[in-house]
Coordinates of C-alpha atoms in Angstrom, one line a residue:
Chain A
M1 CA 134.5 -128.6 4.2
N2 CA 133.5 -131.8 2.5
P3 CA 133.3 -134.6 5.0
I4 CA 135.6 -136.8 2.9
L5 CA 138.3 -134.1 3.2
V6 CA 137.6 -133.8 7.0
Y7 CA 138.1 -137.5 7.5
C8 CA 141.2 -137.5 5.2
K9 CA 142.7 -134.5 7.0
R10 CA 142.2 -136.1 10.4
D11 CA 144.2 -139.2 9.4
L12 CA 146.9 -137.3 7.6
V13 CA 147.5 -135.0 10.6
R14 CA 147.6 -138.0 12.9
W15 CA 150.1 -139.7 10.6
F16 CA 152.5 -136.8 10.3
R17 CA 152.4 -136.2 14.1
G18 CA 153.0 -139.9 14.7
K19 CA 156.5 -139.8 13.1
W20 CA 157.3 -143.5 13.6
G21 CA 154.6 -144.8 11.4
F22 CA 156.0 -142.7 8.6
I23 CA 159.6 -143.7 9.0
A24 CA 158.7 -147.4 9.5
A25 CA 156.6 -147.5 6.4
M26 CA 159.7 -146.3 4.4
A27 CA 162.1 -148.9 5.8
M28 CA 161.0 -152.0 3.9
P29 CA 160.8 -150.6 0.4
A30 CA 164.1 -148.8 0.9
A31 CA 165.7 -152.0 2.1
W32 CA 164.4 -153.8 -1.0
L33 CA 165.7 -151.1 -3.3
I34 CA 169.2 -151.2 -1.8
F35 CA 169.6 -154.9 -1.1
V36 CA 167.7 -156.3 -4.1
G37 CA 168.2 -153.5 -6.5
L38 CA 171.9 -153.2 -6.1
A39 CA 173.1 -156.5 -4.6
L40 CA 171.2 -159.3 -6.4
P41 CA 173.4 -161.1 -9.1
I42 CA 171.1 -160.6 -12.1
R43 CA 172.0 -161.7 -15.6
F44 CA 169.1 -160.6 -17.8
T45 CA 169.8 -156.9 -17.6
E46 CA 172.8 -154.6 -17.1
H47 CA 170.9 -152.1 -15.1
Y48 CA 168.7 -154.1 -12.7
I49 CA 167.7 -151.0 -10.6
D50 CA 165.9 -149.6 -13.6
F51 CA 164.0 -152.8 -13.9
V52 CA 163.2 -153.3 -10.3
T53 CA 162.2 -149.7 -9.4
P54 CA 158.6 -150.0 -10.8
G55 CA 158.2 -153.2 -8.8
I56 CA 159.4 -151.5 -5.6
L57 CA 157.1 -148.5 -6.3
A58 CA 154.1 -150.8 -6.7
M59 CA 155.2 -152.7 -3.5
T60 CA 155.3 -149.4 -1.6
V61 CA 151.8 -148.6 -2.6
L62 CA 150.8 -152.2 -1.7
S63 CA 152.2 -152.1 1.7
A64 CA 151.0 -148.6 2.4
S65 CA 147.5 -149.6 1.4
L66 CA 147.5 -152.8 3.5
A67 CA 148.9 -150.9 6.5
G68 CA 146.2 -148.2 5.8
G69 CA 143.4 -150.7 6.3
G70 CA 144.7 -150.9 9.9
L71 CA 143.5 -147.3 10.3
L72 CA 139.9 -148.5 10.1
I73 CA 140.6 -151.4 12.5
L74 CA 141.9 -149.0 15.0
D75 CA 138.9 -146.6 14.5
R76 CA 136.7 -149.6 15.2
M77 CA 138.5 -150.8 18.2
L78 CA 138.8 -147.4 19.8
G79 CA 135.2 -146.4 19.3
F80 CA 135.7 -143.7 16.6
F81 CA 133.9 -145.7 14.0
N82 CA 130.7 -145.9 16.0
K83 CA 130.8 -142.2 16.5
F84 CA 131.4 -141.5 12.8
L85 CA 128.5 -143.9 11.8
A86 CA 126.1 -141.9 14.0
L87 CA 127.0 -138.6 12.2
P88 CA 124.9 -137.2 9.4
P89 CA 127.3 -137.4 6.4
P90 CA 126.7 -140.4 4.1
R91 CA 128.6 -143.4 5.4
E92 CA 130.6 -143.9 2.2
S93 CA 132.3 -140.6 2.9
I94 CA 134.2 -142.5 5.7
L95 CA 135.3 -144.9 3.0
F96 CA 136.3 -142.2 0.5
G97 CA 138.2 -140.4 3.3
K98 CA 140.2 -143.6 4.0
I99 CA 140.8 -144.3 0.2
L100 CA 142.0 -140.7 -0.2
V101 CA 144.3 -140.6 2.8
I102 CA 145.8 -144.1 2.2
T103 CA 146.4 -143.3 -1.5
I104 CA 148.0 -140.0 -0.6
R105 CA 150.3 -141.8 1.9
G106 CA 151.2 -144.4 -0.7
V107 CA 152.0 -141.8 -3.3
I108 CA 154.1 -139.7 -0.8
Q109 CA 156.1 -142.8 0.1
S110 CA 156.5 -143.8 -3.5
T111 CA 157.8 -140.3 -4.3
I112 CA 160.5 -140.7 -1.6
I113 CA 161.4 -144.2 -2.9
L114 CA 161.6 -142.8 -6.5
I115 CA 163.9 -140.0 -5.4
F116 CA 165.9 -142.6 -3.6
A117 CA 166.1 -144.8 -6.7
F118 CA 167.3 -141.9 -8.8
L119 CA 170.0 -141.2 -6.2
L120 CA 171.1 -144.8 -6.3
G121 CA 171.6 -144.5 -10.1
A122 CA 168.3 -145.3 -11.7
R123 CA 167.7 -143.5 -15.0
L124 CA 165.7 -140.3 -14.5
Y125 CA 162.0 -140.3 -15.8
S126 CA 160.8 -137.7 -18.2
L127 CA 157.8 -135.5 -17.3
T128 CA 155.4 -137.7 -19.2
Q129 CA 156.8 -140.9 -17.6
L130 CA 156.5 -139.3 -14.2
I131 CA 152.9 -138.2 -14.7
G132 CA 152.0 -141.6 -16.1
T133 CA 153.7 -143.3 -13.2
Y134 CA 151.7 -141.2 -10.7
I135 CA 148.4 -141.9 -12.5
I136 CA 149.1 -145.6 -12.3
L137 CA 150.1 -145.5 -8.7
F138 CA 147.1 -143.4 -7.8
I139 CA 144.6 -145.8 -9.4
F140 CA 146.4 -148.8 -8.0
G141 CA 146.4 -147.2 -4.5
A142 CA 142.7 -146.4 -4.7
L143 CA 142.0 -150.0 -5.7
L144 CA 144.1 -151.5 -2.9
S145 CA 143.0 -149.1 -0.2
A146 CA 139.3 -149.7 -1.0
A147 CA 140.0 -153.4 -0.8
A148 CA 142.0 -153.2 2.5
T149 CA 139.4 -150.9 4.1
T150 CA 136.6 -153.3 3.2
I151 CA 138.5 -156.3 4.5
A152 CA 139.1 -154.3 7.7
I153 CA 135.3 -154.0 8.2
Y154 CA 135.0 -157.7 8.4
L155 CA 137.9 -158.6 10.6
D156 CA 137.8 -158.5 14.4
D157 CA 141.0 -157.0 15.6
H158 CA 144.5 -155.9 14.8
D159 CA 146.0 -159.4 15.1
Q160 CA 143.7 -160.8 12.6
Y161 CA 144.2 -157.9 10.3
A162 CA 148.0 -158.2 10.5
A163 CA 147.7 -161.9 9.7
A164 CA 145.5 -161.2 6.7
N165 CA 147.9 -158.5 5.7
A166 CA 150.9 -160.8 5.7
M167 CA 148.9 -163.5 3.9
I168 CA 148.1 -161.1 1.1
S169 CA 151.1 -159.0 0.6
M170 CA 154.0 -161.4 0.3
P171 CA 152.4 -163.9 -2.1
L172 CA 151.0 -161.0 -4.2
F173 CA 154.5 -159.5 -4.5
F174 CA 156.4 -162.7 -5.3
T175 CA 153.8 -163.8 -7.9
S176 CA 154.0 -160.5 -9.8
S177 CA 156.4 -159.3 -12.4
A178 CA 158.2 -157.2 -9.8
M179 CA 161.4 -159.2 -9.6
M180 CA 161.8 -160.6 -13.1
P181 CA 160.4 -160.3 -16.6
Y182 CA 158.0 -162.9 -17.8
D183 CA 160.5 -164.6 -20.2
V184 CA 162.8 -165.6 -17.4
M185 CA 160.1 -166.8 -15.0
P186 CA 159.5 -170.5 -14.3
A187 CA 156.7 -171.7 -16.6
W188 CA 154.2 -172.3 -13.7
L189 CA 154.7 -168.7 -12.4
E190 CA 154.0 -166.9 -15.6
P191 CA 150.3 -167.3 -15.9
I192 CA 149.8 -166.3 -12.3
A193 CA 152.0 -163.3 -12.7
R194 CA 150.1 -162.2 -15.8
V195 CA 146.8 -162.0 -13.9
N196 CA 148.2 -160.5 -10.7
P197 CA 146.9 -156.9 -10.4
L198 CA 150.3 -155.9 -9.0
S199 CA 151.9 -156.9 -12.4
F200 CA 149.5 -154.6 -14.2
A201 CA 150.8 -151.6 -12.2
I202 CA 154.4 -152.7 -12.6
D203 CA 154.2 -153.5 -16.3
G204 CA 152.4 -150.2 -16.8
I205 CA 155.3 -148.2 -15.3
R206 CA 157.8 -150.3 -17.3
I207 CA 156.0 -149.6 -20.6
L208 CA 156.1 -145.9 -19.7
Q209 CA 159.9 -146.3 -19.4
T210 CA 160.0 -147.4 -23.0
G211 CA 158.1 -144.3 -24.1
E212 CA 154.8 -145.9 -24.8
I213 CA 151.4 -145.4 -23.2
P214 CA 150.2 -148.6 -21.3
V215 CA 146.6 -148.4 -22.3
T216 CA 145.7 -152.0 -21.4
Q217 CA 147.3 -151.8 -18.0
I218 CA 145.6 -148.5 -17.1
S219 CA 142.2 -149.7 -18.3
V220 CA 142.4 -153.0 -16.5
L221 CA 143.4 -151.2 -13.2
S222 CA 140.7 -148.6 -13.6
L223 CA 138.0 -151.2 -14.2
L224 CA 139.2 -153.2 -11.2
C225 CA 139.3 -150.1 -9.1
I226 CA 135.7 -149.1 -10.1
G227 CA 134.5 -152.6 -9.4
V228 CA 136.1 -152.8 -5.9
V229 CA 135.1 -149.3 -4.9
T230 CA 131.5 -150.0 -5.9
L231 CA 131.5 -153.1 -3.8
A232 CA 133.1 -151.2 -0.9
I233 CA 130.5 -148.4 -1.1
H234 CA 127.8 -151.1 -0.9
V235 CA 129.4 -152.7 2.2
F236 CA 129.8 -149.3 3.9
R237 CA 126.2 -148.2 3.2
K238 CA 124.7 -151.3 4.8
V239 CA 127.3 -151.7 7.6
K240 CA 125.7 -152.3 11.0
I241 CA 128.0 -152.7 13.9
Chain B
M1 CA 97.1 -131.5 7.3
A2 CA 95.7 -133.6 10.1
T3 CA 98.6 -135.9 10.1
T4 CA 101.1 -133.0 10.0
S5 CA 99.6 -131.3 13.1
R6 CA 99.5 -134.6 15.0
H7 CA 103.1 -135.2 13.9
N8 CA 104.2 -131.8 15.2
Q9 CA 102.4 -132.3 18.4
S10 CA 104.0 -135.7 19.2
V11 CA 107.4 -134.2 18.3
H12 CA 106.6 -131.4 20.7
E13 CA 105.6 -133.6 23.6
Y14 CA 108.0 -136.4 23.2
P15 CA 111.2 -136.0 21.2
L16 CA 111.9 -139.7 21.7
V17 CA 109.3 -142.4 21.4
T18 CA 109.8 -146.2 21.1
H19 CA 107.3 -148.9 20.6
S20 CA 107.9 -152.6 21.3
L21 CA 111.6 -152.2 20.2
T22 CA 113.2 -155.6 20.1
K23 CA 116.6 -156.9 19.3
R24 CA 118.0 -160.5 19.4
F25 CA 121.6 -161.7 19.2
G26 CA 121.2 -165.4 18.4
D27 CA 119.2 -166.9 21.2
L28 CA 119.8 -163.9 23.5
L29 CA 117.0 -161.5 23.7
A30 CA 119.0 -158.3 24.2
V31 CA 116.1 -155.8 24.2
D32 CA 112.6 -157.1 24.7
N33 CA 109.6 -155.0 23.7
L34 CA 110.9 -151.7 24.9
T35 CA 108.3 -149.0 24.9
L36 CA 109.2 -145.6 26.2
S37 CA 108.3 -141.9 25.7
V38 CA 111.0 -139.5 26.7
G39 CA 110.4 -135.7 26.9
T40 CA 112.7 -132.8 27.5
E41 CA 114.3 -134.3 30.6
I42 CA 117.3 -136.3 31.8
F43 CA 116.2 -139.8 31.2
G44 CA 118.3 -142.5 32.8
L45 CA 118.3 -146.1 31.5
V46 CA 119.8 -148.0 34.4
G47 CA 120.6 -151.7 34.8
P48 CA 123.5 -154.0 35.3
N49 CA 126.1 -154.8 32.6
G50 CA 124.6 -156.7 29.8
S51 CA 121.0 -155.7 30.5
G52 CA 120.5 -154.2 27.1
K53 CA 121.3 -150.5 27.7
T54 CA 123.9 -150.1 25.1
T55 CA 122.0 -152.2 22.6
T56 CA 119.0 -149.8 23.1
V57 CA 121.2 -146.8 22.5
L58 CA 122.8 -148.3 19.4
M59 CA 119.3 -148.9 17.9
L60 CA 118.1 -145.4 18.8
T61 CA 121.3 -143.9 17.2
T62 CA 120.7 -145.8 14.0
L63 CA 123.8 -148.0 14.4
L64 CA 121.9 -151.2 14.8
D65 CA 118.6 -152.3 13.2
P66 CA 115.9 -153.5 15.5
D67 CA 114.4 -156.9 14.8
S68 CA 110.9 -155.6 15.4
G69 CA 109.1 -152.6 16.8
D70 CA 109.9 -149.0 15.9
A71 CA 111.1 -145.7 17.3
T72 CA 110.9 -142.1 16.3
I73 CA 113.4 -139.4 17.2
C74 CA 112.1 -135.9 16.8
G75 CA 109.4 -137.3 14.6
Y76 CA 111.7 -139.2 12.3
D77 CA 111.6 -143.0 12.1
I78 CA 114.9 -144.6 12.9
R79 CA 114.6 -147.1 10.1
K80 CA 113.0 -145.0 7.4
N81 CA 114.8 -141.7 8.0
P82 CA 118.2 -142.5 9.6
R83 CA 119.9 -139.5 8.1
R84 CA 117.4 -137.1 9.6
V85 CA 117.7 -138.9 12.9
R86 CA 121.5 -138.5 12.9
E87 CA 121.1 -134.8 12.2
S88 CA 118.9 -134.4 15.3
I89 CA 121.1 -136.3 17.8
S90 CA 124.5 -136.6 19.2
Y91 CA 125.9 -139.9 20.5
V92 CA 128.8 -140.3 22.9
P93 CA 129.7 -143.9 23.3
Q94 CA 131.4 -145.2 26.4
D95 CA 134.8 -145.8 24.9
M96 CA 136.1 -142.2 25.4
A97 CA 137.4 -141.9 21.8
V98 CA 139.1 -138.6 21.3
D99 CA 142.0 -138.1 18.9
V100 CA 145.0 -137.8 21.2
R101 CA 147.3 -136.4 18.5
L102 CA 144.9 -133.6 17.8
S103 CA 144.4 -130.6 20.0
G104 CA 141.1 -130.2 21.9
R105 CA 140.1 -127.5 19.5
E106 CA 141.0 -129.6 16.4
N107 CA 138.9 -132.4 17.8
V108 CA 135.9 -130.2 18.2
I109 CA 136.3 -128.4 14.8
M110 CA 136.5 -131.7 13.1
F111 CA 133.1 -132.7 14.4
A112 CA 131.7 -129.2 13.6
E113 CA 132.7 -129.7 10.0
L114 CA 131.3 -133.2 9.9
Y115 CA 128.0 -131.9 11.2
G116 CA 128.1 -129.2 8.6
V117 CA 128.0 -126.4 11.2
K118 CA 128.1 -123.0 9.4
N119 CA 130.9 -121.4 11.3
P120 CA 132.9 -124.3 12.8
V121 CA 135.7 -122.3 14.4
E122 CA 133.5 -119.8 16.3
R123 CA 131.0 -122.5 17.3
S124 CA 133.8 -124.8 18.6
N125 CA 135.1 -121.9 20.7
E126 CA 131.7 -121.5 22.2
V127 CA 131.3 -125.1 23.2
L128 CA 134.8 -125.4 24.5
K129 CA 134.1 -122.4 26.7
I130 CA 130.8 -123.9 27.9
L131 CA 132.7 -127.1 29.0
D132 CA 135.6 -125.2 30.6
L133 CA 138.2 -126.4 28.1
L134 CA 139.0 -123.1 26.4
D135 CA 142.2 -122.3 28.3
R136 CA 143.7 -125.7 27.4
A137 CA 142.0 -126.0 24.0
D138 CA 145.3 -125.8 22.0
E139 CA 147.1 -128.6 23.9
R140 CA 147.0 -132.1 22.4
A141 CA 144.2 -134.2 23.9
K142 CA 147.0 -136.7 24.9
V143 CA 147.7 -134.6 28.0
Y144 CA 144.0 -134.3 29.0
S145 CA 142.7 -136.1 32.1
G146 CA 139.8 -138.6 31.9
G147 CA 137.3 -136.0 32.9
M148 CA 138.6 -133.5 30.4
R149 CA 138.5 -136.1 27.6
R150 CA 134.9 -136.8 28.5
R151 CA 134.1 -133.1 28.5
L152 CA 135.8 -132.8 25.1
E153 CA 133.5 -135.5 23.8
L154 CA 130.6 -133.6 25.2
A155 CA 131.9 -130.5 23.4
Q156 CA 132.1 -132.5 20.1
A157 CA 128.5 -133.7 20.7
L158 CA 127.1 -130.3 21.4
V159 CA 128.8 -128.4 18.6
H160 CA 125.7 -128.8 16.3
N161 CA 123.1 -128.1 19.0
P162 CA 121.4 -131.5 18.9
K163 CA 117.9 -132.0 20.1
I164 CA 118.7 -135.2 21.8
L165 CA 121.9 -136.2 23.4
F166 CA 122.7 -139.9 23.9
L167 CA 125.3 -140.6 26.6
D168 CA 126.4 -144.2 27.1
E169 CA 127.9 -144.6 30.6
P170 CA 129.2 -141.0 30.7
T171 CA 130.9 -141.2 34.0
V172 CA 132.4 -144.6 33.9
G173 CA 136.1 -144.6 35.0
L174 CA 136.0 -141.0 36.2
D175 CA 136.9 -139.7 39.7
V176 CA 134.2 -138.2 42.0
A177 CA 134.9 -134.6 41.1
A178 CA 134.9 -135.3 37.4
R179 CA 131.6 -137.2 37.6
K180 CA 130.0 -134.3 39.5
K181 CA 131.2 -131.9 36.9
I182 CA 129.9 -134.0 34.0
W183 CA 126.4 -134.3 35.6
E184 CA 126.3 -130.6 36.3
H185 CA 126.9 -130.0 32.6
I186 CA 124.2 -132.5 31.7
R187 CA 121.8 -130.6 34.0
T188 CA 122.6 -127.3 32.3
L189 CA 121.8 -128.8 28.9
R190 CA 118.5 -130.1 30.1
N191 CA 117.7 -126.7 31.6
D192 CA 118.4 -125.2 28.2
G193 CA 115.8 -127.5 26.6
M194 CA 117.8 -130.5 25.5
T195 CA 116.6 -134.1 25.9
V196 CA 119.4 -136.2 27.5
F197 CA 119.1 -139.9 27.3
V198 CA 121.8 -141.5 29.5
T199 CA 122.6 -145.0 30.4
T200 CA 124.4 -145.8 33.6
H201 CA 124.9 -148.7 36.1
Y202 CA 125.6 -146.2 38.9
M203 CA 122.2 -146.2 40.7
D204 CA 123.2 -143.4 43.0
E205 CA 124.0 -141.1 40.1
A206 CA 120.7 -141.9 38.4
D207 CA 119.0 -141.2 41.7
R208 CA 120.6 -137.8 42.1
Y209 CA 120.6 -136.4 38.6
C210 CA 118.0 -138.1 36.4
D211 CA 114.5 -136.7 36.1
R212 CA 113.1 -140.1 35.3
V213 CA 114.6 -143.5 35.4
A214 CA 113.8 -146.7 33.6
I215 CA 115.1 -149.9 35.2
I216 CA 116.1 -152.5 32.7
D217 CA 117.1 -156.1 33.3
H218 CA 117.6 -158.8 30.7
G219 CA 116.3 -156.5 28.1
R220 CA 113.0 -155.8 29.8
I221 CA 111.9 -152.5 31.3
Q222 CA 110.9 -153.3 34.9
A223 CA 109.8 -149.9 36.0
V224 CA 109.8 -146.2 34.7
D225 CA 109.3 -143.3 37.0
T226 CA 110.9 -140.5 38.9
P227 CA 113.6 -141.8 41.4
A228 CA 111.5 -140.6 44.3
R229 CA 108.4 -142.5 43.2
L230 CA 110.4 -145.6 42.3
K231 CA 111.8 -145.6 45.8
G232 CA 108.2 -145.2 47.1
I233 CA 107.4 -148.6 45.5
I234 CA 109.1 -150.4 48.3
S235 CA 108.7 -148.7 51.6
Q236 CA 109.5 -145.7 53.8
D237 CA 112.4 -147.3 55.5
I238 CA 114.9 -150.1 55.1
I239 CA 116.2 -152.1 58.0
S240 CA 119.4 -154.0 57.6
V241 CA 120.5 -156.5 60.3
S242 CA 123.6 -158.5 60.5
I243 CA 123.1 -161.8 62.4
S244 CA 124.9 -165.0 63.2
G245 CA 123.2 -168.3 62.8
K246 CA 120.8 -169.5 60.1
F247 CA 117.9 -167.2 59.4
T248 CA 114.6 -169.1 59.4
G249 CA 112.1 -166.2 59.0
I250 CA 110.3 -163.9 61.5
D251 CA 106.8 -162.6 61.6
V252 CA 106.5 -158.9 62.6
P253 CA 103.5 -156.9 61.5
G254 CA 104.3 -154.2 59.0
V255 CA 107.8 -155.5 58.4
S256 CA 108.5 -157.6 55.3
F257 CA 111.7 -159.6 54.6
A258 CA 113.3 -158.5 51.3
H259 CA 116.4 -160.5 50.8
Q260 CA 119.6 -161.7 52.4
E261 CA 123.2 -160.7 51.5
E262 CA 125.5 -163.1 53.2
D263 CA 125.0 -162.4 56.9
T264 CA 123.0 -159.3 56.4
L265 CA 119.2 -159.4 56.3
I266 CA 117.2 -156.6 54.5
F267 CA 113.7 -155.8 55.7
H268 CA 111.2 -153.2 54.3
C269 CA 108.9 -151.3 56.7
E270 CA 107.0 -148.1 57.0
N271 CA 108.4 -146.9 60.3
G272 CA 111.9 -148.1 60.8
A273 CA 112.6 -146.6 64.2
A274 CA 109.5 -148.2 65.8
A275 CA 110.1 -151.6 64.1
L276 CA 113.7 -151.9 65.1
P277 CA 113.2 -153.3 68.6
L278 CA 110.4 -155.6 67.4
V279 CA 112.7 -157.1 64.7
K280 CA 115.5 -157.5 67.3
D281 CA 113.2 -159.4 69.7
A282 CA 111.7 -161.6 66.9
L283 CA 115.2 -162.5 65.7
S284 CA 116.4 -163.3 69.2
D285 CA 113.3 -165.5 69.8
A286 CA 114.1 -167.3 66.5
G287 CA 117.6 -168.1 67.9
N288 CA 119.6 -165.6 65.9
Q289 CA 122.1 -163.4 67.6
V290 CA 121.8 -159.8 66.3
L291 CA 125.3 -158.2 65.7
S292 CA 124.2 -154.9 64.4
M293 CA 121.2 -153.1 63.0
S294 CA 120.6 -149.9 61.1
V295 CA 117.7 -148.0 59.5
R296 CA 118.1 -146.1 56.3
Q297 CA 116.0 -144.6 53.5
P298 CA 115.7 -146.8 50.4
S299 CA 118.0 -146.2 47.5
L300 CA 117.6 -147.1 43.8
D301 CA 119.8 -150.1 44.5
D302 CA 117.1 -151.4 46.9
V303 CA 114.4 -150.7 44.2
F304 CA 116.5 -152.6 41.7
L305 CA 117.0 -155.6 43.9
H306 CA 113.3 -155.5 44.8
L307 CA 112.3 -155.6 41.2
V308 CA 114.8 -158.0 39.7
G309 CA 116.2 -159.9 42.7
P310 CA 119.9 -160.1 43.7
G311 CA 120.7 -163.0 41.4
E312 CA 123.9 -162.6 39.6
D313 CA 124.0 -163.7 36.0
K314 CA 125.2 -167.3 36.1
S315 CA 125.0 -168.0 32.3
P316 CA 128.4 -168.6 30.7
F317 CA 130.1 -165.6 29.2
K318 CA 129.8 -165.6 25.5
S319 CA 132.3 -163.2 24.0
S320 CA 130.6 -163.0 20.6
T321 CA 127.3 -162.0 22.1
F322 CA 129.1 -159.6 24.4
R323 CA 130.9 -158.0 21.5
N324 CA 127.6 -157.7 19.6
M325 CA 126.0 -156.0 22.6
M326 CA 129.0 -153.7 23.0
G327 CA 128.7 -152.8 19.3
K328 CA 132.3 -153.9 18.6
R329 CA 131.8 -157.1 16.5

């Protein structure tokens, strides 16, 4: 079996057997969907849940990826990382294993959120929209999990990682196009939102909803992803403990 | 061809050779010009905490780059050919890291797959059997005792038949019975032709189970030899005397004062039984009251104290340096 898949399988099995991690990871996006999607007094659209669902999906992948970086922190703190580094497979297979498992986790969670959104009254996606949405979420997940795993190499412990996590996730979410379209944003927010990688994923899914193919968004996310993964491979290859 | 045959020969004689291996962390010299040749044996690197044992193992297992010097593992240079080195060795760090949510068997199969073992399931079964874990192999590692977890780690390490096994403090935190069992397994491996490089700060275990021992302190090797010959460095017998009053020194032929631990004086001599009354008289003459005396054979502890002195490390604890040395960052 390919070492990447071995590493991935290990983390997936541990996740499923852990139960609470799985449930806890669902709580926040579900709460957002219900309390923001259904309760917020919004004027610019009749059907806010349709608008906000792509934002919540991207947010699910974001929080799953950032939480996923913690896997590496734990591996380092408990001594697994040292053991893995002393094994024959190339060291970047540890990285790819993490990217794969974190992205799979993110996609599984988004699927549940998506089903939840449909149950709450969001308009159903066509097959093309669904495939497009998954492609975007997968690229976005790979981008973020590579970034989170690389950050986790540099930070000392769980506390610091949790702090970095909080520092990244909230600002990233609120400065994106998740909550409102660009034309109702305050003028100072719009330029920030337009370059926020989260917005590219969200806008991509929204463009899919209109029936078009978001070529720009997918290309930008793919390029970013390739860039970050290349950097991460470099970091993993030369990592010394 | 000449190089090849020499290469093979050195591999044959010494699977592990280091030459002037040196590592610094800031101004701390963690490992200082370490030169060793280790054959097919149980080789113990013993010394107090922070003496450079773990740093040495981390360099030999390719996890840390040395600042200078070199080392070859089974003929492969640790810097030029780390991948080959990793294929030839197994490393069990001191943390006891087994996946508690996986069963014992799953833990071992995972490593078999990572090592690229041909038939991971059968091979895992074999090593689980060797380490007496087969009957509980399908339980989660969560319910395993400390000793079982350590044996599970050994099973993981043995699954690809490494030529050299590195064990960092394999018995730390285990009870007496579990320690004995671990060491018996280590012995069997050596008898089957494996080189076992083990670090420990338990001198008695090193004494009992290691074929050769290197005593390391402040990153420097102080002595390398069999435990018996190391103990021969000091003397036949050790006399320990507890006294009251200030010790000012005595002069008894054939008896040398080694050091003082609170009210207990340690003397080295060749014939303890004969020297005992002479020491007692000399102490009484010097105005010390003798409370108790005993004669014993030297232990590795005595050798260690003889070589490096009883001084406890008084330098302030630097957590960043400590983490570096523990390989945790």
